[in-house]
Amino acid sequence: MERTLLQLAILFYVLELLALFLPSRRAREPRLPLLFFIGFHCNAVAFAHRWHVAGYPPFSNLHEVMLLLTSFGLPVYLFYRDRAGANLFLRGVICFLSAIFLVHPAFISDGIARPLMPALQSGWFIPHVATYMIAYFMLATSGMLALRVLAGGPAGHLAVAHRIARHAFFFLTFGLISGAAWAQEAWGTYWGWDPKEVWSLITWLVYLAYFHYRARPGAGRRMQAALLALGFAAVLVTFFIVNLAKIFKGLHSYA
Amino acid sequence: MNQPVPETTPLPSARRPRPDPALFDWTLLLFALIAVALMLTSFLGGIYSDDILRARFYQSVWYRALVAALCLLTLLCVIRPRRFSWGFTLLHLAPVVLCTAGLLGAFTETRGYLTLRQGETGDRVEPRGDGGIVTLPFQLRLNRFWVENYPAVPRLIAVSGERIVAQAKVAPGAALAAFGARAAVVGFETPPPPPRTGPPKLAYHHPADGAGRLALAWPGEPPELLAAEPGAVHLVPALTAEVTVLATFTDFVIEGGEARNRSDRPDNPAAKVRLRDLATGTTRETWLFARLPGAAAAPPAPPARRLRLRLAGPAAGESREVTLAVDEPLLLSRDAAGARYLVWDEPAGMVKDYHSDLSVLVDGREALRRTAEVNHPLAYGGWLFFQTSYDDKFHSYTVLEALRDPWLPLFYAGALMLALGSALVSFAPRRGGE
């Protein structure tokens, strides 16, 4: 059931993406983007079903966090739409990201719900993972908007990208420090130089660099967009490469 | 007509000093240097061990110099702000506080391991790196150690080549659709136990966290447990014998030709019994050793049950029933994609948690009793004891990581400042919009 729902969600996200290229403006910009809404609800029901089947918040492996990550698609869209004319592109970006992120749980992962290991049974489990996933989805959206600006898109997209990144920065920071506090409770060390910790810090530093560059007198728009895109790249490395690449061995390898 | 602006009235934009671009450039340079250094070091994890990485890179002088320079620059921004704001101040001070906590902690913390067996009391902490053994100002006693497992859940899985493509929990009526075939669980078939041949085996069973028992077992059946207090007498018709327990030991050893207990730890549990043949009246004495290979009572063997499945398809109306043993593959098809089959297994329950029931003893008196488990360390007298590892074979000992870091509150203060500062900076309304 879960896999079917996820495949349906991908289908609706892709259809919504295709609808954005329709010649009629009325068809492209309906009051209610129905395909996106249906896709999101398939996605959300699959997430709820997973939670019910697993018997714990499904945040413990790549399959499950992908479901969590894409569950922020619609809230992010509703919160940041109607700003600086980036509405259409924002919806496209969110549908594109959601469809891409769902490929793993819908087609590749074995989908087996495994019980939680001892270290994951902590009060920090939900806030740490949830805030990181909100931050990652928002920063991915912001990064895609920045890439559009770099490709010659309207400057208004940069303002939306900045607003999203500014809000995401709190979630990114909270994820970092809640992870440190959790590590202190579980292993007695709040910073162990684990590859995931190191790359989380690198990501945080890149966004700090972006905010400092933006505050610098004479900051250029293209450089701001480039730094946001670099931050998005750092997010991708932290989220995927560090967990999947064999060269990084650490406490987060299970994820 | 425009009024001339008096020279003494500053323009609004000139009320605050413009930020110095050089300050930003230095900050950005340090961010870049630290990020690149971290990035390069993270790739060395496959070459060097964690300890070498820490010593040569993360905790090296030049790494710390970079971080110290960034902290100084940050302090400079906080001391001379363009305008005061709580978010800005907290967000900039927090990393300085966190780095200070880390640096001071690295020089002053005491960290090491404490290994305790059940019933053992200890106060000697072995350091993680170089350094002498540290003696705690109190003692810790391990009253009990136990491991909690998740229940094993039988599952039915569909496999293509090496990959699991679908799975379902095994329960009557549970269904699994795979490769065009639909399997429904009918139930389990448990074959009758094999007929008993010969007398049962008499053994001594002593779990790590409990009292010793005599165990009477036939092959393939769970053992029947009997009390093993010295003096206990059991009439065992199956052995046509009367069994009397003469003595028991937790850590059996022979010293000076005499059987003795070396310690209270269950390292070598043994029982001495007398067997009186009920038919002939002859008696003999024998030793039963719990840890001797092959001598211990066998744990209850898992039931050799078979799973009965009803397979439907691929043609409509087709249906057949099959029975499968654990891990016995049922081939459904074979094509270019490889073999596709169904299999059921019952993976052993994963470890859910492990617990150490500990007592803190001060001058021999119990000052605190608490259970340490993963994510829930025991705290006493400025020390923290983390449940780190254990004896995964016999569950007879626990390994605790002991930590004394007087600067830990500074870390929590920095973490709180960072959370508050980032919340204020991220969500506070901006003057002049975005």
XYZ file of C-alpha atoms in Angstrom:
689
model
C 0.000 0.000 0.000
C 2.754 2.420 1.005
C 4.760 1.824 -2.154
C 1.661 2.251 -4.350
C 0.778 5.521 -2.607
C 4.307 6.810 -3.091
C 4.290 5.877 -6.771
C 0.967 7.687 -7.139
C 2.409 10.721 -5.351
C 5.331 10.802 -7.808
C 2.879 10.529 -10.716
C 0.823 13.497 -9.494
C 3.914 15.599 -8.776
C 5.201 14.920 -12.287
C 1.779 15.733 -13.800
C 1.747 19.014 -11.854
C 5.205 19.772 -13.221
C 4.032 19.100 -16.770
C 0.951 21.250 -16.205
C 3.247 24.203 -15.520
C 4.251 24.145 -19.192
C 0.686 24.390 -20.499
C 0.106 27.344 -22.836
C -3.023 28.584 -21.051
C -2.230 30.797 -18.065
C -5.485 29.778 -16.396
C -4.487 26.125 -16.637
C -0.984 26.858 -15.337
C -2.073 28.984 -12.426
C -5.322 27.569 -11.065
C -6.590 28.785 -7.731
C -6.120 25.300 -6.366
C -3.201 23.297 -7.776
C -5.203 20.064 -7.581
C -2.538 17.681 -8.906
C -0.011 18.963 -6.363
C -2.578 18.644 -3.571
C -3.498 15.060 -4.500
C 0.192 14.099 -4.802
C 0.949 15.614 -1.429
C -1.946 13.807 0.215
C -0.836 10.438 -1.208
C 2.583 11.277 0.202
C 1.189 12.237 3.617
C -1.028 9.137 3.865
C 1.976 6.929 2.999
C 3.932 8.654 5.784
C 1.096 8.138 8.292
C 0.740 4.490 7.205
C 4.444 3.951 7.695
C 4.237 5.460 11.207
C 1.349 3.107 12.021
C 3.119 0.009 10.656
C 6.525 0.765 12.198
C 5.053 1.657 15.597
C 7.471 4.561 16.050
C 8.055 7.927 14.339
C 9.413 6.832 10.967
C 12.611 8.888 11.007
C 15.203 6.135 11.423
C 16.574 5.369 7.947
C 16.861 6.865 4.474
C 13.529 5.367 3.357
C 11.653 6.896 6.267
C 13.304 10.330 6.314
C 12.486 10.718 2.615
C 8.812 10.365 3.532
C 9.252 12.913 6.300
C 11.234 15.284 4.081
C 8.607 15.394 1.346
C 5.824 15.858 3.900
C 6.984 19.470 4.204
C 6.338 20.216 0.496
C 2.844 21.655 0.771
C 3.413 23.631 4.029
C 6.527 25.239 2.511
C 4.603 26.118 -0.653
C 1.639 27.589 1.222
C 3.907 29.676 3.468
C 6.140 31.161 0.772
C 3.787 31.450 -2.229
C 2.594 34.769 -3.610
C 5.937 36.427 -3.055
C 7.898 38.330 -5.685
C 6.291 36.482 -8.571
C 8.054 33.238 -7.753
C 4.800 31.352 -7.232
C 4.845 29.158 -10.297
C 8.519 28.362 -10.135
C 8.247 27.618 -6.403
C 5.497 25.071 -7.026
C 7.527 23.499 -9.803
C 10.605 23.277 -7.597
C 8.677 21.689 -4.724
C 7.008 19.134 -7.019
C 10.349 18.356 -8.661
C 12.158 17.916 -5.326
C 9.325 15.829 -3.842
C 9.211 13.527 -6.881
C 13.007 13.083 -6.879
C 13.203 12.437 -3.125
C 10.410 9.852 -3.313
C 12.139 7.722 -5.967
C 14.203 5.905 -3.325
C 11.329 4.815 -1.043
C 8.961 4.164 -3.963
C 11.242 2.102 -6.180
C 14.648 1.320 -4.660
C 14.448 0.765 -0.901
C 13.397 -2.651 0.467
C 10.943 -0.762 2.705
C 11.436 -3.040 5.678
C 10.508 -1.395 8.981
C 13.197 -2.352 11.457
C 12.950 -1.775 15.205
C 14.757 1.190 16.699
C 18.286 0.602 17.958
C 18.957 1.619 21.596
C 20.642 4.958 20.805
C 17.615 6.132 18.792
C 15.220 5.707 21.709
C 15.614 9.236 22.988
C 13.506 12.325 23.480
C 15.851 14.093 21.044
C 14.965 11.687 18.200
C 11.908 13.565 16.935
C 13.068 17.211 17.316
C 16.567 16.492 15.964
C 15.491 14.633 12.817
C 12.347 16.672 12.176
C 14.099 20.057 12.381
C 16.907 18.842 10.115
C 14.416 17.571 7.547
C 12.466 20.865 7.577
C 15.742 22.734 7.165
C 16.942 20.469 4.349
C 13.702 20.738 2.384
C 13.630 24.515 2.749
C 17.313 24.882 1.857
C 16.880 22.631 -1.176
C 14.002 24.858 -2.324
C 16.060 27.971 -1.649
C 19.034 26.462 -3.506
C 16.906 25.687 -6.570
C 15.597 29.266 -6.620
C 19.182 30.521 -6.364
C 20.225 28.295 -9.270
C 17.409 29.853 -11.306
C 18.801 33.313 -10.502
C 22.272 32.155 -11.568
C 20.753 30.901 -14.823
C 19.389 34.388 -15.544
C 16.028 34.166 -13.758
C 14.288 37.156 -12.227
C 15.989 38.847 -9.261
C 12.763 38.522 -7.233
C 13.512 34.808 -6.856
C 16.604 35.685 -4.833
C 14.483 37.533 -2.272
C 12.276 34.442 -1.839
C 15.358 32.205 -1.668
C 16.831 34.450 1.025
C 13.631 34.507 3.057
C 13.416 30.701 2.977
C 17.115 30.327 3.858
C 16.802 32.804 6.748
C 13.973 30.792 8.298
C 15.663 27.472 7.544
C 18.785 28.687 9.340
C 17.031 28.387 12.697
C 16.030 24.773 11.983
C 19.537 23.991 10.733
C 21.057 25.464 13.899
C 18.597 23.694 16.169
C 19.286 20.389 14.396
C 23.023 20.876 14.939
C 22.835 21.686 18.639
C 20.112 19.147 19.430
C 22.343 16.513 17.807
C 25.216 17.625 20.047
C 23.028 17.516 23.167
C 21.751 14.053 22.171
C 25.290 12.758 21.568
C 26.258 14.035 25.029
C 23.387 12.058 26.563
C 23.965 8.876 24.587
C 27.743 8.670 24.247
C 29.060 11.234 26.713
C 30.572 13.477 24.072
C 28.794 16.382 22.433
C 31.223 16.604 19.557
C 32.983 13.465 18.300
C 34.176 14.609 14.847
C 31.965 11.992 13.202
C 31.815 12.630 9.398
C 28.116 13.523 9.641
C 28.862 16.043 12.397
C 31.747 17.519 10.409
C 29.646 17.939 7.269
C 26.755 19.395 9.248
C 29.200 21.971 10.569
C 30.510 22.651 7.044
C 26.921 23.209 5.831
C 26.274 25.555 8.735
C 29.483 27.477 7.969
C 28.510 27.864 4.297
C 25.181 29.438 5.299
C 26.957 31.640 7.856
C 29.253 32.757 5.035
C 26.188 33.509 2.893
C 24.531 35.653 5.578
C 27.794 37.507 6.273
C 28.429 38.082 2.595
C 24.878 39.393 2.172
C 25.404 41.864 5.035
C 28.695 43.074 3.519
C 28.498 46.457 1.797
C 28.510 45.999 -1.943
C 27.332 42.360 -1.921
C 26.599 41.154 -5.453
C 23.402 39.282 -6.325
C 25.103 36.557 -8.326
C 27.556 35.829 -5.522
C 24.681 35.581 -3.047
C 22.926 33.124 -5.347
C 26.170 31.184 -5.787
C 26.607 30.878 -2.016
C 23.026 29.647 -1.608
C 23.643 27.077 -4.345
C 26.875 26.054 -2.579
C 24.899 25.629 0.640
C 22.442 23.385 -1.224
C 25.385 21.303 -2.479
C 26.687 21.011 1.106
C 23.213 19.857 2.222
C 23.227 17.156 -0.459
C 26.665 15.921 0.629
C 25.695 15.914 4.317
C 22.378 14.225 3.717
C 23.245 11.648 1.062
C 26.942 11.290 0.313
C 28.140 11.044 3.915
C 25.624 8.259 4.635
C 26.014 6.351 1.406
C 29.676 6.754 0.401
C 31.904 4.046 1.798
C 34.748 6.490 2.497
C 32.834 7.992 5.410
C 32.524 5.663 8.357
C 30.739 6.993 11.364
C 27.980 6.696 13.893
C 25.352 7.719 11.327
C 26.153 4.951 8.833
C 22.995 3.038 9.864
C 20.868 5.860 8.446
C 12.710 75.264 -3.341
C 14.902 72.783 -1.561
C 16.058 73.619 1.912
C 19.847 73.241 2.285
C 20.739 70.520 4.721
C 22.542 72.015 7.724
C 26.068 70.662 8.080
C 25.516 69.804 11.719
C 22.525 67.476 10.978
C 23.770 64.072 9.880
C 21.931 62.254 7.123
C 19.895 59.246 8.327
C 22.279 56.822 6.631
C 25.229 58.468 8.384
C 23.800 58.009 11.907
C 25.362 54.605 12.191
C 28.896 53.857 11.086
C 29.000 51.842 7.889
C 30.262 48.318 8.523
C 33.854 47.864 7.598
C 34.040 45.568 4.519
C 37.464 44.370 5.669
C 35.883 42.842 8.789
C 33.487 40.864 6.583
C 36.302 39.834 4.262
C 38.371 38.457 7.149
C 35.321 36.627 8.519
C 34.530 35.106 5.131
C 38.159 34.098 4.678
C 38.167 32.303 8.042
C 34.854 30.574 7.264
C 36.300 29.384 3.975
C 39.568 28.198 5.525
C 37.829 26.282 8.308
C 35.241 24.743 5.962
C 37.903 23.628 3.467
C 40.106 22.231 6.255
C 37.137 20.287 7.677
C 36.200 19.030 4.233
C 39.681 17.759 3.450
C 40.071 16.177 6.880
C 36.736 14.367 6.581
C 38.041 12.544 3.507
C 40.998 11.212 5.492
C 38.690 9.098 7.689
C 39.271 6.073 5.443
C 43.050 6.381 5.816
C 43.601 7.342 9.451
C 41.941 6.104 12.618
C 39.687 8.444 14.605
C 42.361 8.973 17.270
C 45.000 9.984 14.701
C 42.541 12.294 12.933
C 41.772 13.999 16.220
C 45.393 14.335 17.322
C 46.829 15.473 13.978
C 43.971 17.540 12.642
C 40.858 18.355 14.616
C 42.691 18.998 17.890
C 45.923 20.317 16.361
C 47.353 23.740 17.140
C 46.635 25.177 13.684
C 43.023 24.030 13.726
C 42.541 25.609 17.127
C 44.339 28.768 15.947
C 41.837 29.152 13.073
C 38.876 28.718 15.412
C 40.436 31.106 17.973
C 40.918 33.746 15.257
C 37.271 33.403 14.242
C 36.190 33.703 17.878
C 38.265 36.886 18.324
C 36.769 38.389 15.204
C 33.287 37.473 16.425
C 33.944 39.086 19.808
C 35.072 42.229 18.006
C 31.693 42.356 16.223
C 29.823 41.897 19.500
C 31.836 44.538 21.345
C 31.338 47.146 18.611
C 27.881 46.433 17.172
C 26.313 48.748 14.623
C 23.170 48.504 16.700
C 22.329 46.298 19.666
C 19.996 43.375 19.176
C 19.533 40.326 21.379
C 19.465 37.936 18.431
C 22.710 39.275 16.977
C 24.496 39.297 20.354
C 23.378 35.812 21.397
C 24.078 34.294 17.999
C 27.591 35.750 17.922
C 28.485 35.021 21.534
C 27.184 31.431 21.484
C 29.914 29.933 19.229
C 32.550 31.653 21.395
C 30.988 30.117 24.528
C 30.755 26.687 22.863
C 34.359 26.775 21.639
C 35.513 27.893 25.117
C 33.586 25.011 26.723
C 35.147 22.562 24.270
C 38.667 23.889 24.722
C 38.519 24.043 28.527
C 36.811 20.646 28.633
C 39.543 19.084 26.490
C 42.185 20.174 28.998
C 40.319 19.444 32.226
C 37.980 16.510 31.599
C 38.585 13.021 32.980
C 37.265 10.222 30.816
C 37.649 6.486 30.941
C 36.006 3.099 31.243
C 34.744 1.169 34.222
C 34.008 -2.543 33.756
C 31.847 -4.217 36.385
C 30.636 -7.791 36.717
C 27.338 -8.628 38.375
C 27.663 -8.173 42.120
C 31.071 -6.492 41.742
C 32.026 -3.156 43.317
C 34.601 -0.915 41.657
C 36.092 2.574 41.719
C 38.956 2.388 39.212
C 38.484 4.157 35.895
C 40.814 3.137 33.068
C 41.592 6.180 30.908
C 40.615 6.129 27.239
C 43.998 7.389 26.060
C 47.310 7.725 27.857
C 47.381 8.370 31.568
C 47.106 6.549 34.833
C 44.106 4.870 36.387
C 41.757 7.309 38.141
C 40.191 6.327 41.460
C 36.658 7.606 42.035
C 35.825 9.284 45.374
C 33.024 6.701 45.760
C 32.348 3.148 44.643
C 29.898 1.739 42.124
C 28.271 -1.664 42.523
C 26.575 -3.473 39.653
C 23.543 -5.110 41.232
C 22.172 -6.522 38.014
C 22.691 -6.259 34.285
C 20.123 -7.275 31.690
C 19.499 -6.984 27.999
C 16.068 -6.280 26.575
C 15.270 -7.699 23.135
C 12.514 -6.982 20.668
C 10.322 -10.040 20.101
C 11.264 -11.991 16.989
C 8.575 -11.515 14.351
C 8.254 -14.108 11.587
C 8.038 -12.511 8.152
C 7.287 -13.624 4.634
C 9.477 -12.060 1.985
C 9.640 -11.997 -1.784
C 13.158 -11.997 -3.179
C 14.388 -11.188 -6.667
C 18.025 -12.163 -7.125
C 19.643 -10.793 -3.958
C 17.056 -8.108 -3.259
C 14.008 -8.186 -0.986
C 11.182 -6.668 -3.008
C 8.231 -7.175 -0.664
C 7.563 -8.397 2.822
C 4.703 -9.051 5.196
C 4.399 -10.042 8.824
C 3.391 -13.678 9.122
C -0.039 -14.010 10.651
C -2.995 -16.126 9.586
C -4.638 -14.395 6.654
C -1.651 -12.102 5.922
C -1.124 -11.706 2.200
C 1.844 -10.870 0.042
C 1.594 -10.137 -3.653
C 4.763 -10.632 -5.614
C 5.677 -11.424 -9.213
C 2.096 -12.036 -10.252
C 1.589 -14.669 -7.551
C -0.460 -13.988 -4.459
C 0.439 -15.814 -1.277
C -1.831 -15.963 1.749
C -0.763 -17.355 5.093
C -2.888 -20.305 6.170
C -1.056 -21.012 9.398
C 1.770 -22.935 10.959
C 2.234 -26.674 11.095
C 4.237 -27.905 14.043
C 5.438 -31.457 13.637
C 5.166 -33.635 16.754
C 8.370 -33.830 18.806
C 10.584 -36.822 18.070
C 9.985 -39.808 20.336
C 12.091 -39.773 23.470
C 14.949 -42.209 23.209
C 16.994 -42.996 26.272
C 17.167 -41.132 29.570
C 17.237 -37.310 29.773
C 20.465 -35.393 30.210
C 21.133 -34.003 33.684
C 22.973 -30.659 33.657
C 23.580 -27.578 35.770
C 22.119 -24.367 34.374
C 23.295 -21.033 35.773
C 22.171 -17.859 33.966
C 24.359 -14.771 34.449
C 21.578 -12.893 36.210
C 19.899 -15.579 38.283
C 20.272 -18.556 40.586
C 21.559 -21.961 39.486
C 19.128 -24.809 38.683
C 19.433 -28.473 37.824
C 18.184 -29.058 34.296
C 16.662 -32.242 33.003
C 16.381 -32.270 29.217
C 15.475 -34.564 26.372
C 16.816 -33.602 22.933
C 14.625 -31.057 21.159
C 12.592 -30.198 24.267
C 12.893 -27.316 26.701
C 14.618 -28.426 29.921
C 12.711 -29.129 33.103
C 14.338 -27.030 35.854
C 14.793 -28.274 39.428
C 15.937 -26.387 42.534
C 19.664 -26.655 43.210
C 20.012 -25.520 46.830
C 22.489 -27.751 48.679
C 20.502 -30.512 50.400
C 17.651 -30.502 47.857
C 16.479 -34.024 46.953
C 14.618 -34.854 43.736
C 13.045 -38.120 42.739
C 13.577 -38.472 38.988
C 11.697 -41.483 37.603
C 13.038 -40.858 34.112
C 16.549 -41.504 35.428
C 15.280 -44.165 37.833
C 17.320 -42.227 40.365
C 17.135 -39.975 43.387
C 19.236 -36.837 42.905
C 20.647 -35.026 45.939
C 22.401 -31.655 45.581
C 25.561 -31.740 47.688
C 27.145 -28.363 46.903
C 27.028 -25.521 44.380
C 29.677 -22.987 43.322
C 29.464 -19.810 41.265
C 33.161 -19.707 40.398
C 34.464 -23.224 40.948
C 38.193 -23.725 41.486
C 40.319 -26.405 43.206
C 42.862 -24.964 45.644
C 44.982 -27.199 47.866
C 43.014 -30.216 46.710
C 39.717 -28.681 47.865
C 36.809 -27.322 45.864
C 36.336 -23.601 46.581
C 34.487 -20.563 45.357
C 36.988 -18.113 43.831
C 34.452 -15.280 43.642
C 30.742 -14.480 43.650
C 30.805 -13.937 39.911
C 29.243 -16.729 37.827
C 32.502 -17.384 35.930
C 32.564 -21.150 36.411
C 29.301 -22.340 37.978
C 29.293 -25.968 39.114
C 27.156 -28.330 41.195
C 28.088 -31.566 42.981
C 25.252 -34.131 43.058
C 24.739 -37.661 44.358
C 22.724 -40.089 42.236
C 21.112 -43.111 43.954
C 19.855 -45.771 41.567
C 16.311 -46.634 42.644
C 16.536 -50.178 41.242
C 19.861 -51.299 42.650
C 20.384 -48.817 45.512
C 23.930 -48.009 44.357
C 25.095 -44.401 44.654
C 27.652 -42.305 42.822
C 28.722 -38.663 43.064
C 29.325 -36.458 40.056
C 30.150 -32.837 39.116
C 28.052 -30.804 36.707
C 29.720 -27.757 35.129
C 27.500 -25.099 33.544
C 30.205 -23.574 31.331
C 31.777 -26.812 30.105
C 31.080 -27.090 26.348
C 28.247 -29.531 25.780
C 27.565 -29.897 29.480
C 25.167 -27.006 29.962
C 21.476 -27.564 29.554
C 20.601 -26.780 25.982
C 18.315 -23.766 25.578
C 14.854 -24.606 24.321
C 15.214 -25.389 20.653
C 13.047 -23.241 18.385
C 10.052 -25.228 17.225
C 10.736 -26.745 13.844
C 7.443 -25.456 12.530
C 6.569 -25.097 8.881
C 4.555 -22.322 7.291
C 1.481 -23.337 5.274
C 0.737 -20.963 2.383
C -1.996 -20.784 -0.201
C -0.649 -19.599 -3.524
C -3.041 -18.075 -6.031
C -2.332 -17.460 -9.701
C -0.791 -16.714 -12.042
C -3.878 -17.982 -13.924
C -7.257 -16.961 -12.528
C -8.837 -19.572 -10.318
C -5.573 -21.428 -9.782
C -4.684 -22.159 -6.200
C -2.407 -24.551 -4.363
C -1.131 -25.036 -0.837
C 2.515 -25.461 0.048
C 4.428 -25.817 3.307
C 7.811 -24.234 3.834
C 10.487 -24.628 6.499
C 12.325 -21.524 7.773
C 14.674 -20.134 5.093
C 13.526 -22.723 2.554
C 13.105 -20.826 -0.745
C 10.030 -21.431 -2.863
C 11.002 -20.760 -6.474
C 8.297 -18.825 -8.301
C 10.003 -18.053 -11.596
C 13.349 -17.731 -13.251
C 14.002 -15.289 -16.078
C 16.563 -12.740 -17.266
C 16.090 -10.765 -14.035
C 17.185 -13.819 -12.042
C 15.418 -16.222 -9.718
C 12.302 -14.953 -7.957
C 11.180 -16.761 -4.864
C 9.302 -16.576 -1.593
C 10.889 -17.375 1.733
C 9.942 -16.954 5.373
C 12.290 -16.342 8.241
C 12.187 -15.462 11.901
C 15.123 -13.146 12.612
C 16.266 -13.138 16.217
C 14.925 -10.213 18.194
C 17.174 -7.150 17.942
C 18.592 -5.637 21.128
C 16.113 -3.025 22.326
C 18.114 -1.684 25.231
C 20.572 -2.731 27.906
C 20.408 -1.757 31.541
C 22.782 -1.650 34.494
C 21.207 -1.511 37.950
C 23.886 0.439 39.858
C 24.405 1.486 43.470
C 26.691 4.352 44.487
C 28.473 3.437 47.720
C 29.986 6.129 49.923
C 31.984 4.730 52.842
C 30.291 1.392 52.230
C 26.759 2.836 52.433
C 24.382 3.065 49.514
C 23.978 6.764 48.641
C 22.077 6.290 45.380
C 20.587 3.438 43.394
C 19.663 3.975 39.763
C 19.561 2.139 36.452
C 21.893 3.383 33.722
C 20.873 2.710 30.145
C 21.603 4.126 26.712
C 20.530 7.806 26.649
C 20.058 7.775 30.438
C 23.446 8.059 32.183
C 23.889 7.834 35.920
C 25.010 11.154 37.445
C 26.664 11.432 40.844
C 29.195 13.750 42.441
C 30.094 15.563 39.213
C 30.606 12.243 37.410
C 28.491 10.818 34.615
C 28.390 7.093 33.808
C 27.222 6.164 30.327
C 26.058 2.683 29.367
C 28.580 1.940 26.616
C 29.011 -1.794 26.117
C 28.473 -5.202 27.705
C 29.300 -8.897 27.588
C 27.153 -9.908 24.634
C 27.711 -13.648 25.216
C 26.827 -14.274 28.860
C 25.606 -10.768 29.889
C 27.854 -11.125 32.927
C 29.503 -7.672 32.855
C 28.797 -4.117 31.805
C 31.117 -1.426 30.456
C 30.431 2.139 31.578
C 32.103 5.246 30.217
C 32.913 7.572 33.109
C 33.165 11.314 32.460
C 33.924 14.286 34.634
C 33.779 17.553 32.697
C 33.404 20.641 34.907
C 32.743 22.796 31.817
C 29.719 20.858 30.621
C 27.238 23.519 31.933
C 29.043 26.041 29.704
C 28.265 23.847 26.691
C 24.564 23.782 27.595
C 24.588 27.571 28.110
C 26.178 28.043 24.668
C 23.683 25.658 23.063
C 20.761 27.563 24.585
C 22.213 30.906 23.456
C 22.654 29.564 19.928
C 19.068 28.274 19.771
C 17.623 31.548 21.083
C 19.912 33.726 18.971
C 19.166 31.870 15.737
C 15.406 31.939 16.470
C 15.485 35.712 17.042
C 17.630 36.406 13.992
C 15.662 34.076 11.716
C 12.137 35.050 12.669
C 12.312 38.605 14.071
C 10.712 41.129 11.711
C 13.271 43.062 9.682
C 13.542 46.809 9.568
C 12.997 47.878 6.002
C 11.666 44.481 4.935
C 13.886 41.809 3.440
